[in-house]
Amino acid sequence: MFLLEALKKHAVQIPERCALITAGERLTYARLWERSEAFASYLNEKHPVKDPVMIYGHKEEDFLCCMIGALKAGRAYIPVDITLPADRAEQIVADAHPCVIVDFPGGGVGADSGIPVLGADALAQLLEEYRGREVSSHTWVAGKDPCYILFTSGSTGRPKGVPIHCDNLTNFAENLYPFCDPHEKEEVYTNQISYAFDVSVVSVYIGLSLGRTLYSLPKTLTENMAALMETLGRSDVGFWVSTPSFAELCVTSALFNGELMPKLHTFLFCGEVLTHKLVDTLRQRFPKARIINTYGPTEATVLVTASEITAEMAADERSIPIGEPLPEVTLLVTDETGKELPEGERGELRIISRSVSEGYFRRPDLTQKVFFETQDAQGKTVRGYRTGDACYRLGNQFYYCGRMDFQIKLNGFRIELEDIESNLMKIDNVNRAVAIPVFDGEKVAYIAAFVSLREPDGLPPLKQMLKIKEAAKAYLPSYMIPRKIVVKDRLPVNTNGKADRKALAAELSRP
Ligand code: AMP
C-alpha cells in the first residue's frame, strides 16, 4: 500500500519531521509509525477477523494513528464525525458491524451493541501496552481490500457506506501527484475537513505520502474567526485543501491574504461549486497562489478532474469549469440511455475509472442502480458510476450545471433532501415533511422545510419551528437541520400525487 510504504520510509529518513499538528501537539513521523504499529498489533491479536474499525471523533492526534493502524492490520476504518447525532452513529454501527469502536468523546456510541468500545484513555493505555510491537507488511491492506468506508447521506434517511479499496486510492494518488509537486519535501498542508468526508483524503493520502505536515484546523477553531486567522498566520501552510465554503468563510476576514500566509502557493478545491466571486477574491488577495478546481463524488475516490483556473476562465461568463479528466479517467456526458452526447450538450456525467468503488457497502440494490461495468480500450473491465450530476463539455473542460435528483451540497456537506424528510417524519406529531433548497446564485444558501402535523398543536409559527428544530437534533447532524421550518395544514401535491416542490419553492420566494 503506497501510503504505508511511504510512512515506513519517512519513519526512518525523516523521523523527527512533524506529520500532524493538532491542538498545539506535534506528532512526528516516527511516533505516527510507532503508535499505528501498536494499534495494528492490538487489532491483529485481539480481533483476527478483519472486520472494519469504527473511529468516532474529530481531528484527535490518535484518530490518525488508528486510521493508519487499521490499514496496517489489513482492514478498513470507518471515520465518523462527532457532529453526527447518536441515533445516526448507531445506525452505522448496526450496518457496519465493526470489530471495535474507538470513541474519543466517550459519548457512549455502540455501548449497547456488544462490540468492544475504546474511549480515549483506554486507547492511550492500550497503545502504551502494545508499544514497540510491530506488524508484518503481509498484514497490510492491498489490492481490492477496502481502506475506508465513508457513510454519506442516503435518500431513505439512513446513511449509506462507500468502501474505497487500495487500488482505487493508488490510482487517485498517481493521478493527483503531478498537481502537488510529487517530491518529498517539508511543506504544510491544511487538515480542516473532517476525516468522515472524502476531501480530507487529499491531505491524508497525498500529504503524508509526500512527507508533508498536516495542520489541523478543528471545528472549535474554525468557529472563532480571530483565533482561526491567528492560527493560519503561524501555520506556514503552503498547500490549501478545502471545500470552497471554508475559503468563503475565511475571506469574510480582511486578514485572510497573502501577507498573512506568505508561503501559500496553491488552493485546491473540491466538493462543491467554486464561484467566480471566490476565485476573484482569492486572485486579488493571494496574487502568487494558483487555484485548482477539482470535482468528484465519494464513489469515485474524491476527485476525477482537476484544472488550474486561468485568467481566461476567471474572466469567462461561463461558470468556473470543474476541470479536465485526470489521466486514467473517462468522463462521458450522456442521455438517459447512456449514449454520449455531443460537445456542448447537457446530460448526466458518467465516470469510468479505476478509482470507482466496487459499490455501496452491503447494498447491492443501491449499487446496481448507479454503478456499472464496461471495457476500456485494451478490453479490460473497468467500473463506471452514474453521478446524477448534470454537466456539459467544451473541448476537454467539463462544466457543472447542478443535480438531476434531490441531492444537494450545503456548505460543502452532501445531503439528500429525502434524508432530511424521512428524519423529520420521525419526530412526534410530524406527519409529512418536504425539504426545499434555497439558492443564492449557483449555490444552495440554506434549506427550508414544510411540515404538516398529525394533530394541530396550537403553537405560534416561531415556537412550532423551534420545537421541531430541537427535536430534529436527535436524528440529524446540525448541518442538515433546515434553517426555516414552516408548518402547514396540508402540503400541496402535484398531479402524480407527489409533493409539489415547485409550488413550495415558489412560496418561499414570495415576499
Ligand atoms: P461528495 O461525495 O461529498 O464528494 O459529493 C459529490 C458531489 O459533490 C458531486 O456529485 C457533485 O454534485 C458535487 N461536487 C463535487 N465537486 C464539485 C465541483 N467542483 N463543482 C460542483 N459540484 C461539485
Short mmCIF file of C-alpha atoms and ligand atoms in Angstrom, two decimals:
data_model
loop_
_atom_site.label_atom_id
_atom_site.label_comp_id
_atom_site.label_asym_id
_atom_site.label_seq_id
_atom_site.Cartn_x
_atom_site.Cartn_y
_atom_site.Cartn_z
CA MET A 1 0.00 0.00 0.00
CA PHE A 2 1.69 3.20 -1.19
CA LEU A 3 0.87 5.28 1.89
CA LEU A 4 2.19 2.65 4.31
CA GLU A 5 5.34 2.14 2.20
CA ALA A 6 5.95 5.90 2.26
CA LEU A 7 5.30 6.20 6.00
CA LYS A 8 7.74 3.38 6.68
CA LYS A 9 10.40 5.26 4.74
CA HIS A 10 9.61 8.59 6.44
CA ALA A 11 9.82 6.97 9.90
CA VAL A 12 13.46 6.15 9.08
CA GLN A 13 14.52 9.06 6.86
CA ILE A 14 12.63 11.98 8.44
CA PRO A 15 11.63 10.58 11.86
CA GLU A 16 11.54 13.95 13.63
CA ARG A 17 9.53 15.75 10.95
CA CYS A 18 6.05 16.62 12.07
CA ALA A 19 3.34 14.58 10.35
CA LEU A 20 0.47 16.25 12.15
CA ILE A 21 -0.07 19.34 14.23
CA THR A 22 -3.30 19.20 16.18
CA ALA A 23 -4.37 21.28 19.19
CA GLY A 24 -0.80 22.50 19.59
CA GLU A 25 0.57 18.92 19.78
CA ARG A 26 3.14 17.74 17.24
CA LEU A 27 3.05 14.16 16.06
CA THR A 28 6.30 13.18 14.37
CA TYR A 29 6.56 10.62 11.58
CA ALA A 30 8.43 8.31 14.00
CA ARG A 31 5.62 8.49 16.57
CA LEU A 32 2.88 8.10 13.97
CA TRP A 33 4.63 4.93 12.81
CA GLU A 34 5.10 3.62 16.33
CA ARG A 35 1.56 4.30 17.56
CA SER A 36 -0.05 2.90 14.43
CA GLU A 37 2.12 -0.23 14.78
CA ALA A 38 0.85 -0.61 18.34
CA PHE A 39 -2.80 -0.25 17.25
CA ALA A 40 -2.29 -2.67 14.36
CA SER A 41 -0.68 -5.21 16.72
CA TYR A 42 -3.65 -4.94 19.06
CA LEU A 43 -6.11 -5.45 16.19
CA ASN A 44 -4.26 -8.45 14.80
CA GLU A 45 -4.01 -10.05 18.21
CA LYS A 46 -7.46 -9.36 19.64
CA HIS A 47 -9.61 -9.10 16.51
CA PRO A 48 -8.18 -11.52 13.96
CA VAL A 49 -11.35 -11.41 11.82
CA LYS A 50 -10.76 -8.47 9.52
CA ASP A 51 -13.93 -6.51 10.21
CA PRO A 52 -13.66 -2.74 9.93
CA VAL A 53 -12.74 -0.39 12.78
CA MET A 54 -15.07 2.50 13.55
CA ILE A 55 -13.45 5.71 14.77
CA TYR A 56 -15.72 8.34 16.28
CA GLY A 57 -14.09 11.69 16.96
CA HIS A 58 -12.75 14.85 15.36
CA LYS A 59 -9.10 15.51 14.49
CA GLU A 60 -7.62 13.94 17.64
CA GLU A 61 -3.95 13.02 17.23
CA ASP A 62 -4.69 9.33 17.79
CA PHE A 63 -7.53 9.40 15.24
CA LEU A 64 -4.85 9.43 12.55
CA CYS A 65 -2.78 6.75 14.36
CA CYS A 66 -5.86 4.49 14.46
CA MET A 67 -6.62 5.05 10.77
CA ILE A 68 -3.08 4.10 9.78
CA GLY A 69 -3.06 1.23 12.30
CA ALA A 70 -6.24 -0.20 10.78
CA LEU A 71 -4.64 -0.15 7.30
CA LYS A 72 -1.58 -1.93 8.69
CA ALA A 73 -3.84 -4.59 10.18
CA GLY A 74 -5.44 -5.13 6.78
CA ARG A 75 -8.83 -3.66 7.49
CA ALA A 76 -10.90 -0.63 6.66
CA TYR A 77 -11.56 2.22 9.04
CA ILE A 78 -14.90 4.00 9.24
CA PRO A 79 -14.35 7.59 10.30
CA VAL A 80 -17.43 9.12 11.93
CA ASP A 81 -17.50 12.75 12.97
CA ILE A 82 -18.76 13.82 16.39
CA THR A 83 -21.24 16.17 14.72
CA LEU A 84 -23.31 13.07 13.91
CA PRO A 85 -26.12 12.54 16.42
CA ALA A 86 -26.02 9.30 18.41
CA ASP A 87 -29.01 7.85 16.51
CA ARG A 88 -27.18 8.08 13.18
CA ALA A 89 -23.89 6.83 14.59
CA GLU A 90 -25.78 3.78 15.96
CA GLN A 91 -27.20 3.10 12.50
CA ILE A 92 -23.66 2.96 11.16
CA VAL A 93 -22.63 0.60 13.96
CA ALA A 94 -25.58 -1.67 13.14
CA ASP A 95 -24.89 -1.65 9.39
CA ALA A 96 -21.10 -1.99 9.51
CA HIS A 97 -20.57 -4.41 12.44
CA PRO A 98 -17.12 -3.01 13.27
CA CYS A 99 -14.80 -5.28 15.31
CA VAL A 100 -14.03 -2.40 17.64
CA ILE A 101 -15.23 1.17 18.13
CA VAL A 102 -12.86 3.96 19.15
CA ASP A 103 -15.00 6.62 20.82
CA PHE A 104 -12.87 9.70 21.52
CA PRO A 105 -15.50 11.90 23.21
CA GLY A 106 -16.78 8.90 25.19
CA GLY A 107 -20.37 9.65 24.31
CA GLY A 108 -21.43 6.02 24.57
CA VAL A 109 -21.69 5.20 20.86
CA GLY A 110 -22.13 1.44 20.37
CA ALA A 111 -22.45 0.90 24.13
CA ASP A 112 -25.40 -1.50 23.69
CA SER A 113 -24.04 -3.24 20.61
CA GLY A 114 -21.86 -5.81 22.37
CA ILE A 115 -18.91 -4.51 20.32
CA PRO A 116 -15.80 -3.52 22.32
CA VAL A 117 -15.58 0.27 22.70
CA LEU A 118 -12.31 2.05 23.46
CA GLY A 119 -12.53 5.53 24.96
CA ALA A 120 -9.60 7.97 24.58
CA ASP A 121 -7.98 6.88 27.86
CA ALA A 122 -8.40 3.17 27.24
CA LEU A 123 -6.91 3.64 23.79
CA ALA A 124 -3.92 5.59 25.16
CA GLN A 125 -3.33 2.84 27.71
CA LEU A 126 -3.58 0.15 25.07
CA LEU A 127 -1.14 1.96 22.78
CA GLU A 128 1.33 2.08 25.67
CA GLU A 129 0.79 -1.62 26.34
CA TYR A 130 1.48 -2.54 22.71
CA ARG A 131 4.30 0.00 22.28
CA GLY A 132 7.29 -1.47 20.49
CA ARG A 133 5.25 -4.30 18.93
CA GLU A 134 5.41 -4.49 15.17
CA VAL A 135 3.26 -5.99 12.44
CA SER A 136 4.50 -7.60 9.25
CA SER A 137 3.76 -5.80 5.99
CA HIS A 138 1.99 -9.05 4.96
CA THR A 139 -0.96 -7.97 7.10
CA TRP A 140 -1.29 -4.58 5.35
CA VAL A 141 -4.25 -3.76 3.13
CA ALA A 142 -3.56 -4.46 -0.55
CA GLY A 143 -5.27 -4.65 -3.93
CA LYS A 144 -9.03 -4.76 -3.56
CA ASP A 145 -9.03 -4.66 0.28
CA PRO A 146 -11.14 -1.73 1.44
CA CYS A 147 -9.14 1.03 3.16
CA TYR A 148 -12.02 3.14 4.38
CA ILE A 149 -15.79 3.21 4.29
CA LEU A 150 -17.36 6.64 4.29
CA PHE A 151 -21.02 6.92 5.20
CA THR A 152 -22.85 9.60 3.30
CA SER A 153 -26.42 10.88 3.35
CA GLY A 154 -28.85 8.28 1.95
CA SER A 155 -32.22 9.06 0.41
CA THR A 156 -34.03 6.59 2.70
CA GLY A 157 -32.98 8.53 5.78
CA ARG A 158 -30.21 6.05 6.63
CA PRO A 159 -26.57 6.78 5.75
CA LYS A 160 -25.06 4.58 3.03
CA GLY A 161 -21.46 3.35 3.07
CA VAL A 162 -18.98 3.83 0.24
CA PRO A 163 -15.97 1.49 0.53
CA ILE A 164 -12.78 2.57 -1.24
CA HIS A 165 -10.06 0.00 -1.78
CA CYS A 166 -6.30 0.21 -2.13
CA ASP A 167 -6.23 0.11 -5.94
CA ASN A 168 -8.81 2.92 -6.07
CA LEU A 169 -6.55 5.05 -3.87
CA THR A 170 -3.36 4.21 -5.75
CA ASN A 171 -4.98 5.35 -8.95
CA PHE A 172 -6.30 8.52 -7.30
CA ALA A 173 -2.86 9.36 -5.89
CA GLU A 174 -0.99 8.71 -9.14
CA ASN A 175 -3.43 10.98 -10.92
CA LEU A 176 -3.17 13.80 -8.40
CA TYR A 177 0.58 13.83 -7.57
CA PRO A 178 1.51 15.98 -10.60
CA PHE A 179 -0.67 18.80 -9.18
CA CYS A 180 1.07 18.67 -5.80
CA ASP A 181 4.81 18.65 -6.52
CA PRO A 182 5.38 14.92 -6.24
CA HIS A 183 8.65 15.07 -4.29
CA GLU A 184 9.23 14.52 -0.63
CA LYS A 185 9.84 17.92 0.97
CA GLU A 186 8.99 19.95 4.03
CA GLU A 187 5.71 21.73 3.49
CA VAL A 188 2.45 22.25 5.35
CA TYR A 189 -0.99 21.10 4.13
CA THR A 190 -4.26 22.18 5.69
CA ASN A 191 -6.13 19.45 7.54
CA GLN A 192 -9.51 21.07 8.03
CA ILE A 193 -12.08 18.73 6.53
CA SER A 194 -13.43 16.09 8.90
CA TYR A 195 -11.94 12.64 8.23
CA ALA A 196 -15.53 11.50 7.69
CA PHE A 197 -15.62 13.44 4.38
CA ASP A 198 -13.55 12.40 1.47
CA VAL A 199 -11.90 15.73 0.62
CA SER A 200 -9.75 15.00 3.72
CA VAL A 201 -8.26 12.07 1.79
CA VAL A 202 -6.17 14.54 -0.24
CA SER A 203 -4.29 15.73 2.86
CA VAL A 204 -4.02 12.30 4.47
CA TYR A 205 -3.02 10.17 1.47
CA ILE A 206 -1.20 12.71 -0.71
CA GLY A 207 0.18 14.92 2.08
CA LEU A 208 1.50 12.14 4.30
CA SER A 209 2.86 10.00 1.46
CA LEU A 210 4.90 13.06 0.35
CA GLY A 211 6.21 13.69 3.87
CA ARG A 212 4.20 16.86 4.44
CA THR A 213 2.95 18.25 7.75
CA LEU A 214 -0.83 18.27 8.17
CA TYR A 215 -2.03 21.29 10.10
CA SER A 216 -5.37 20.52 11.79
CA LEU A 217 -7.99 23.21 11.88
CA PRO A 218 -10.63 21.64 14.11
CA LYS A 219 -14.22 22.81 14.28
CA THR A 220 -13.80 24.73 17.56
CA LEU A 221 -11.10 26.79 15.87
CA THR A 222 -12.96 27.42 12.62
CA GLU A 223 -15.90 28.75 14.63
CA ASN A 224 -13.73 31.53 16.07
CA MET A 225 -12.57 33.85 13.29
CA ALA A 226 -9.95 35.77 15.30
CA ALA A 227 -8.35 32.55 16.57
CA LEU A 228 -8.57 30.99 13.11
CA MET A 229 -6.72 33.91 11.47
CA GLU A 230 -4.12 33.96 14.22
CA THR A 231 -3.55 30.20 13.75
CA LEU A 232 -3.41 30.40 9.96
CA GLY A 233 -0.89 33.24 10.32
CA ARG A 234 1.60 30.98 12.10
CA SER A 235 0.69 27.75 10.32
CA ASP A 236 3.19 28.06 7.43
CA VAL A 237 0.57 26.44 5.16
CA GLY A 238 1.78 26.14 1.57
CA PHE A 239 -0.89 23.84 0.14
CA TRP A 240 -4.53 24.57 0.92
CA VAL A 241 -7.16 21.83 0.54
CA SER A 242 -10.79 22.56 1.36
CA THR A 243 -14.26 22.97 0.04
CA PRO A 244 -14.94 26.42 -1.41
CA SER A 245 -17.28 27.05 1.54
CA PHE A 246 -14.43 27.03 4.04
CA ALA A 247 -12.44 29.53 1.96
CA GLU A 248 -15.62 31.64 1.66
CA LEU A 249 -15.78 31.71 5.44
CA CYS A 250 -12.11 32.75 5.64
CA VAL A 251 -12.43 35.60 3.13
CA THR A 252 -15.03 37.23 5.36
CA SER A 253 -11.97 38.29 7.38
CA ALA A 254 -9.92 41.03 5.69
CA LEU A 255 -6.84 39.50 7.33
CA PHE A 256 -7.02 36.42 5.11
CA ASN A 257 -4.49 37.28 2.41
CA GLY A 258 -1.01 36.59 1.08
CA GLU A 259 0.60 38.69 3.80
CA LEU A 260 -0.95 36.52 6.50
CA MET A 261 0.10 33.33 4.70
CA PRO A 262 3.19 34.18 2.61
CA LYS A 263 4.03 30.52 1.86
CA LEU A 264 0.63 29.65 0.43
CA HIS A 265 1.18 28.72 -3.21
CA THR A 266 -1.83 26.50 -4.06
CA PHE A 267 -5.53 26.36 -3.29
CA LEU A 268 -7.04 23.00 -4.20
CA PHE A 269 -10.83 23.00 -4.06
CA CYS A 270 -13.21 20.10 -4.27
CA GLY A 271 -16.69 19.08 -3.30
CA GLU A 272 -18.99 21.85 -4.46
CA VAL A 273 -19.39 24.78 -6.84
CA LEU A 274 -16.41 27.12 -6.98
CA THR A 275 -17.88 30.55 -7.70
CA HIS A 276 -16.41 33.38 -9.76
CA LYS A 277 -16.73 35.59 -6.71
CA LEU A 278 -14.43 33.40 -4.63
CA VAL A 279 -11.95 33.00 -7.49
CA ASP A 280 -11.82 36.79 -7.98
CA THR A 281 -11.33 37.46 -4.29
CA LEU A 282 -8.57 34.87 -3.92
CA ARG A 283 -6.79 36.10 -7.06
CA GLN A 284 -6.72 39.58 -5.56
CA ARG A 285 -5.72 38.55 -2.07
CA PHE A 286 -3.24 35.82 -3.00
CA PRO A 287 -1.82 37.01 -6.33
CA LYS A 288 1.01 34.44 -6.23
CA ALA A 289 -1.15 31.40 -5.49
CA ARG A 290 -2.62 29.11 -8.13
CA ILE A 291 -6.22 27.96 -7.78
CA ILE A 292 -7.09 24.41 -8.78
CA ASN A 293 -10.68 23.32 -9.12
CA THR A 294 -11.39 19.61 -8.88
CA TYR A 295 -14.56 17.58 -8.98
CA GLY A 296 -15.63 14.13 -7.92
CA PRO A 297 -18.01 12.07 -5.81
CA THR A 298 -17.01 9.88 -2.83
CA GLU A 299 -17.96 6.89 -5.03
CA ALA A 300 -15.03 7.62 -7.38
CA THR A 301 -12.40 8.31 -4.68
CA VAL A 302 -12.52 12.04 -4.02
CA LEU A 303 -11.87 13.59 -7.41
CA VAL A 304 -11.62 12.68 -11.07
CA THR A 305 -10.95 16.07 -12.67
CA ALA A 306 -8.59 18.95 -12.00
CA SER A 307 -7.62 22.20 -13.70
CA GLU A 308 -5.72 25.25 -12.71
CA ILE A 309 -8.05 28.22 -13.08
CA THR A 310 -6.57 30.58 -15.66
CA ALA A 311 -7.18 34.32 -16.06
CA GLU A 312 -9.37 33.49 -19.11
CA MET A 313 -11.54 31.10 -17.10
CA ALA A 314 -11.86 33.68 -14.33
CA ALA A 315 -12.94 36.31 -16.87
CA ASP A 316 -15.27 33.96 -18.79
CA GLU A 317 -19.05 34.41 -18.49
CA ARG A 318 -19.50 30.66 -18.14
CA SER A 319 -19.26 29.08 -14.71
CA ILE A 320 -15.79 28.09 -13.48
CA PRO A 321 -15.07 24.70 -15.11
CA ILE A 322 -14.78 21.65 -12.88
CA GLY A 323 -11.66 20.65 -14.79
CA GLU A 324 -10.26 18.14 -17.24
CA PRO A 325 -10.45 14.42 -16.60
CA LEU A 326 -7.34 13.12 -14.81
CA PRO A 327 -5.08 10.80 -16.87
CA GLU A 328 -6.77 7.46 -16.34
CA VAL A 329 -10.35 8.80 -16.21
CA THR A 330 -13.01 8.73 -18.92
CA LEU A 331 -15.87 11.17 -18.48
CA LEU A 332 -18.96 10.92 -20.63
CA VAL A 333 -21.89 13.32 -20.79
CA THR A 334 -24.79 11.02 -21.60
CA ASP A 335 -28.51 10.96 -22.30
CA GLU A 336 -30.80 8.76 -20.21
CA THR A 337 -29.95 5.67 -22.29
CA GLY A 338 -26.23 6.12 -21.62
CA LYS A 339 -25.44 7.39 -25.15
CA GLU A 340 -22.72 10.02 -25.24
CA LEU A 341 -24.00 13.49 -26.16
CA PRO A 342 -22.15 15.89 -28.48
CA GLU A 343 -19.91 18.64 -27.15
CA GLY A 344 -21.86 21.47 -25.50
CA GLU A 345 -24.99 19.41 -24.81
CA ARG A 346 -26.09 18.95 -21.29
CA GLY A 347 -26.61 15.49 -19.82
CA GLU A 348 -25.68 13.20 -16.96
CA LEU A 349 -21.99 12.78 -16.24
CA ARG A 350 -20.72 9.19 -16.12
CA ILE A 351 -17.30 8.38 -14.69
CA ILE A 352 -15.29 5.39 -15.88
CA SER A 353 -12.11 4.90 -13.90
CA ARG A 354 -10.05 2.56 -11.77
CA SER A 355 -10.95 4.90 -8.89
CA VAL A 356 -14.63 3.91 -9.00
CA SER A 357 -15.72 1.99 -5.90
CA GLU A 358 -16.97 -1.60 -6.02
CA GLY A 359 -20.36 -0.28 -4.84
CA TYR A 360 -22.27 0.60 -1.69
CA PHE A 361 -21.43 -1.34 1.44
CA ARG A 362 -23.79 -4.32 1.72
CA ARG A 363 -26.35 -2.57 -0.51
CA PRO A 364 -26.44 -4.44 -3.85
CA ASP A 365 -29.82 -2.85 -4.59
CA LEU A 366 -28.39 0.68 -4.49
CA THR A 367 -25.15 -0.39 -6.18
CA GLN A 368 -26.98 -1.80 -9.15
CA LYS A 369 -28.81 1.48 -9.74
CA VAL A 370 -25.75 3.69 -10.24
CA PHE A 371 -22.64 1.56 -10.74
CA PHE A 372 -21.89 -0.32 -13.95
CA GLU A 373 -19.08 -2.17 -15.72
CA THR A 374 -17.63 -1.52 -19.13
CA GLN A 375 -14.49 -2.30 -21.17
CA ASP A 376 -11.52 0.05 -21.58
CA ALA A 377 -9.57 0.49 -24.84
CA GLN A 378 -7.48 -2.62 -24.02
CA GLY A 379 -10.62 -4.69 -23.45
CA LYS A 380 -10.16 -4.75 -19.66
CA THR A 381 -13.22 -4.45 -17.44
CA VAL A 382 -13.45 -1.08 -15.66
CA ARG A 383 -16.08 0.21 -13.30
CA GLY A 384 -18.32 3.12 -14.01
CA TYR A 385 -20.55 5.35 -11.93
CA ARG A 386 -23.57 7.45 -12.87
CA THR A 387 -23.08 10.65 -10.93
CA GLY A 388 -26.54 12.23 -11.13
CA ASP A 389 -24.70 15.48 -11.96
CA ALA A 390 -25.81 17.48 -14.98
CA CYS A 391 -22.78 18.64 -16.98
CA TYR A 392 -21.63 19.66 -20.43
CA ARG A 393 -18.23 19.50 -22.08
CA LEU A 394 -16.36 22.11 -24.14
CA GLY A 395 -13.14 20.69 -25.56
CA ASN A 396 -11.56 18.85 -22.69
CA GLN A 397 -13.14 21.01 -19.98
CA PHE A 398 -16.28 19.99 -18.10
CA TYR A 399 -18.88 22.36 -16.68
CA TYR A 400 -21.25 21.53 -13.84
CA CYS A 401 -24.92 22.53 -14.09
CA GLY A 402 -26.45 21.16 -10.89
CA ARG A 403 -28.03 17.91 -9.76
CA MET A 404 -30.60 15.80 -11.57
CA ASP A 405 -32.09 14.50 -8.28
CA PHE A 406 -32.68 15.60 -4.71
CA GLN A 407 -29.06 15.58 -3.59
CA ILE A 408 -27.54 18.95 -2.73
CA LYS A 409 -24.40 20.48 -1.31
CA LEU A 410 -24.71 22.92 1.55
CA ASN A 411 -21.52 24.47 2.93
CA GLY A 412 -19.64 21.57 1.38
CA PHE A 413 -21.83 18.89 3.00
CA ARG A 414 -23.51 16.31 0.78
CA ILE A 415 -27.17 15.98 1.71
CA GLU A 416 -30.11 14.02 0.29
CA LEU A 417 -33.22 16.13 0.80
CA GLU A 418 -35.20 12.90 1.26
CA ASP A 419 -32.86 12.02 4.14
CA ILE A 420 -33.93 15.21 5.92
CA GLU A 421 -37.58 14.49 5.15
CA SER A 422 -37.50 10.90 6.47
CA ASN A 423 -35.84 12.04 9.68
CA LEU A 424 -38.19 14.98 10.25
CA MET A 425 -41.03 12.49 9.93
CA LYS A 426 -39.59 10.53 12.87
CA ILE A 427 -40.45 13.46 15.12
CA ASP A 428 -43.59 13.01 17.22
CA ASN A 429 -46.56 14.73 15.66
CA VAL A 430 -44.83 15.40 12.30
CA ASN A 431 -46.95 13.83 9.59
CA ARG A 432 -45.23 14.81 6.34
CA ALA A 433 -42.16 16.88 5.55
CA VAL A 434 -40.71 18.33 2.36
CA ALA A 435 -37.23 19.89 2.28
CA ILE A 436 -36.50 22.60 -0.28
CA PRO A 437 -33.08 24.10 -1.09
CA VAL A 438 -32.98 27.88 -1.34
CA PHE A 439 -30.38 29.08 -3.82
CA ASP A 440 -28.16 32.14 -3.88
CA GLY A 441 -26.91 32.10 -7.48
CA GLU A 442 -25.37 28.67 -8.22
CA LYS A 443 -25.03 27.65 -4.58
CA VAL A 444 -27.52 26.48 -2.00
CA ALA A 445 -27.79 29.20 0.65
CA TYR A 446 -29.94 27.23 3.10
CA ILE A 447 -32.60 24.56 3.40
CA ALA A 448 -36.22 25.24 4.24
CA ALA A 449 -38.78 22.59 5.16
CA PHE A 450 -42.54 22.45 5.00
CA VAL A 451 -44.20 20.20 7.52
CA SER A 452 -47.74 19.04 8.23
CA LEU A 453 -48.72 17.82 11.70
CA ARG A 454 -50.76 14.82 12.83
CA GLU A 455 -52.62 16.92 15.40
CA PRO A 456 -52.78 20.73 15.50
CA ASP A 457 -50.51 21.89 18.34
CA GLY A 458 -51.92 25.40 18.73
CA LEU A 459 -48.42 26.95 18.86
CA PRO A 460 -47.46 30.16 17.05
CA PRO A 461 -45.26 29.59 13.93
CA LEU A 462 -41.95 30.59 15.56
CA LYS A 463 -42.47 28.24 18.52
CA GLN A 464 -43.51 25.43 16.17
CA MET A 465 -40.33 25.89 14.18
CA LEU A 466 -38.07 25.95 17.24
CA LYS A 467 -39.76 22.87 18.70
CA ILE A 468 -39.26 20.86 15.51
CA LYS A 469 -35.67 22.05 15.12
CA GLU A 470 -34.90 20.99 18.69
CA ALA A 471 -36.46 17.57 18.16
CA ALA A 472 -34.58 17.14 14.86
CA LYS A 473 -31.24 17.26 16.71
CA ALA A 474 -31.85 13.67 17.84
CA TYR A 475 -31.84 12.42 14.25
CA LEU A 476 -29.88 14.83 12.08
CA PRO A 477 -26.45 16.47 12.25
CA SER A 478 -26.77 20.23 12.68
CA TYR A 479 -25.80 20.96 9.05
CA MET A 480 -28.86 19.00 7.87
CA ILE A 481 -31.42 20.75 10.09
CA PRO A 482 -33.43 23.19 7.94
CA ARG A 483 -32.86 26.82 8.79
CA LYS A 484 -36.52 27.60 8.24
CA ILE A 485 -39.45 25.29 9.01
CA VAL A 486 -42.99 26.21 8.04
CA VAL A 487 -45.94 24.23 9.40
CA LYS A 488 -48.91 23.96 7.02
CA ASP A 489 -52.30 22.30 7.44
CA ARG A 490 -51.76 20.37 4.23
CA LEU A 491 -48.81 20.12 1.83
CA PRO A 492 -49.62 20.69 -1.84
CA VAL A 493 -49.35 17.69 -4.20
CA ASN A 494 -48.96 17.65 -7.97
CA THR A 495 -50.95 15.56 -10.45
CA ASN A 496 -48.80 12.48 -9.68
CA GLY A 497 -49.79 12.73 -6.04
CA LYS A 498 -46.20 13.68 -5.09
CA ALA A 499 -45.27 16.69 -3.01
CA ASP A 500 -45.40 19.75 -5.23
CA ARG A 501 -41.87 21.01 -4.64
CA LYS A 502 -42.20 23.73 -7.27
CA ALA A 503 -45.24 25.24 -5.56
CA LEU A 504 -43.48 25.13 -2.20
CA ALA A 505 -40.29 26.67 -3.60
CA ALA A 506 -42.41 29.44 -5.17
CA GLU A 507 -43.99 30.06 -1.79
CA LEU A 508 -40.53 30.66 -0.32
CA SER A 509 -39.56 33.20 -2.94
CA ARG A 510 -42.76 35.21 -2.38
CA PRO A 511 -42.09 38.31 -0.30
P1 AMP B 1 -19.17 14.06 -2.24
O1 AMP B 1 -19.45 12.63 -2.44
O2 AMP B 1 -19.50 14.56 -0.88
O3 AMP B 1 -17.77 14.42 -2.64
O4 AMP B 1 -20.15 14.86 -3.21
C1 AMP B 1 -20.11 14.65 -4.58
C2 AMP B 1 -20.95 15.67 -5.29
O5 AMP B 1 -20.49 17.00 -4.96
C3 AMP B 1 -20.84 15.59 -6.78
O6 AMP B 1 -21.65 14.57 -7.32
C4 AMP B 1 -21.27 16.99 -7.19
O7 AMP B 1 -22.69 17.11 -7.17
C5 AMP B 1 -20.68 17.85 -6.09
N1 AMP B 1 -19.36 18.37 -6.47
C6 AMP B 1 -18.15 17.84 -6.22
N2 AMP B 1 -17.17 18.62 -6.70
C7 AMP B 1 -17.76 19.68 -7.31
C8 AMP B 1 -17.30 20.84 -8.02
N3 AMP B 1 -16.01 21.11 -8.18
N4 AMP B 1 -18.24 21.69 -8.53
C9 AMP B 1 -19.55 21.45 -8.36
N5 AMP B 1 -20.04 20.38 -7.68
C10 AMP B 1 -19.17 19.51 -7.16
#
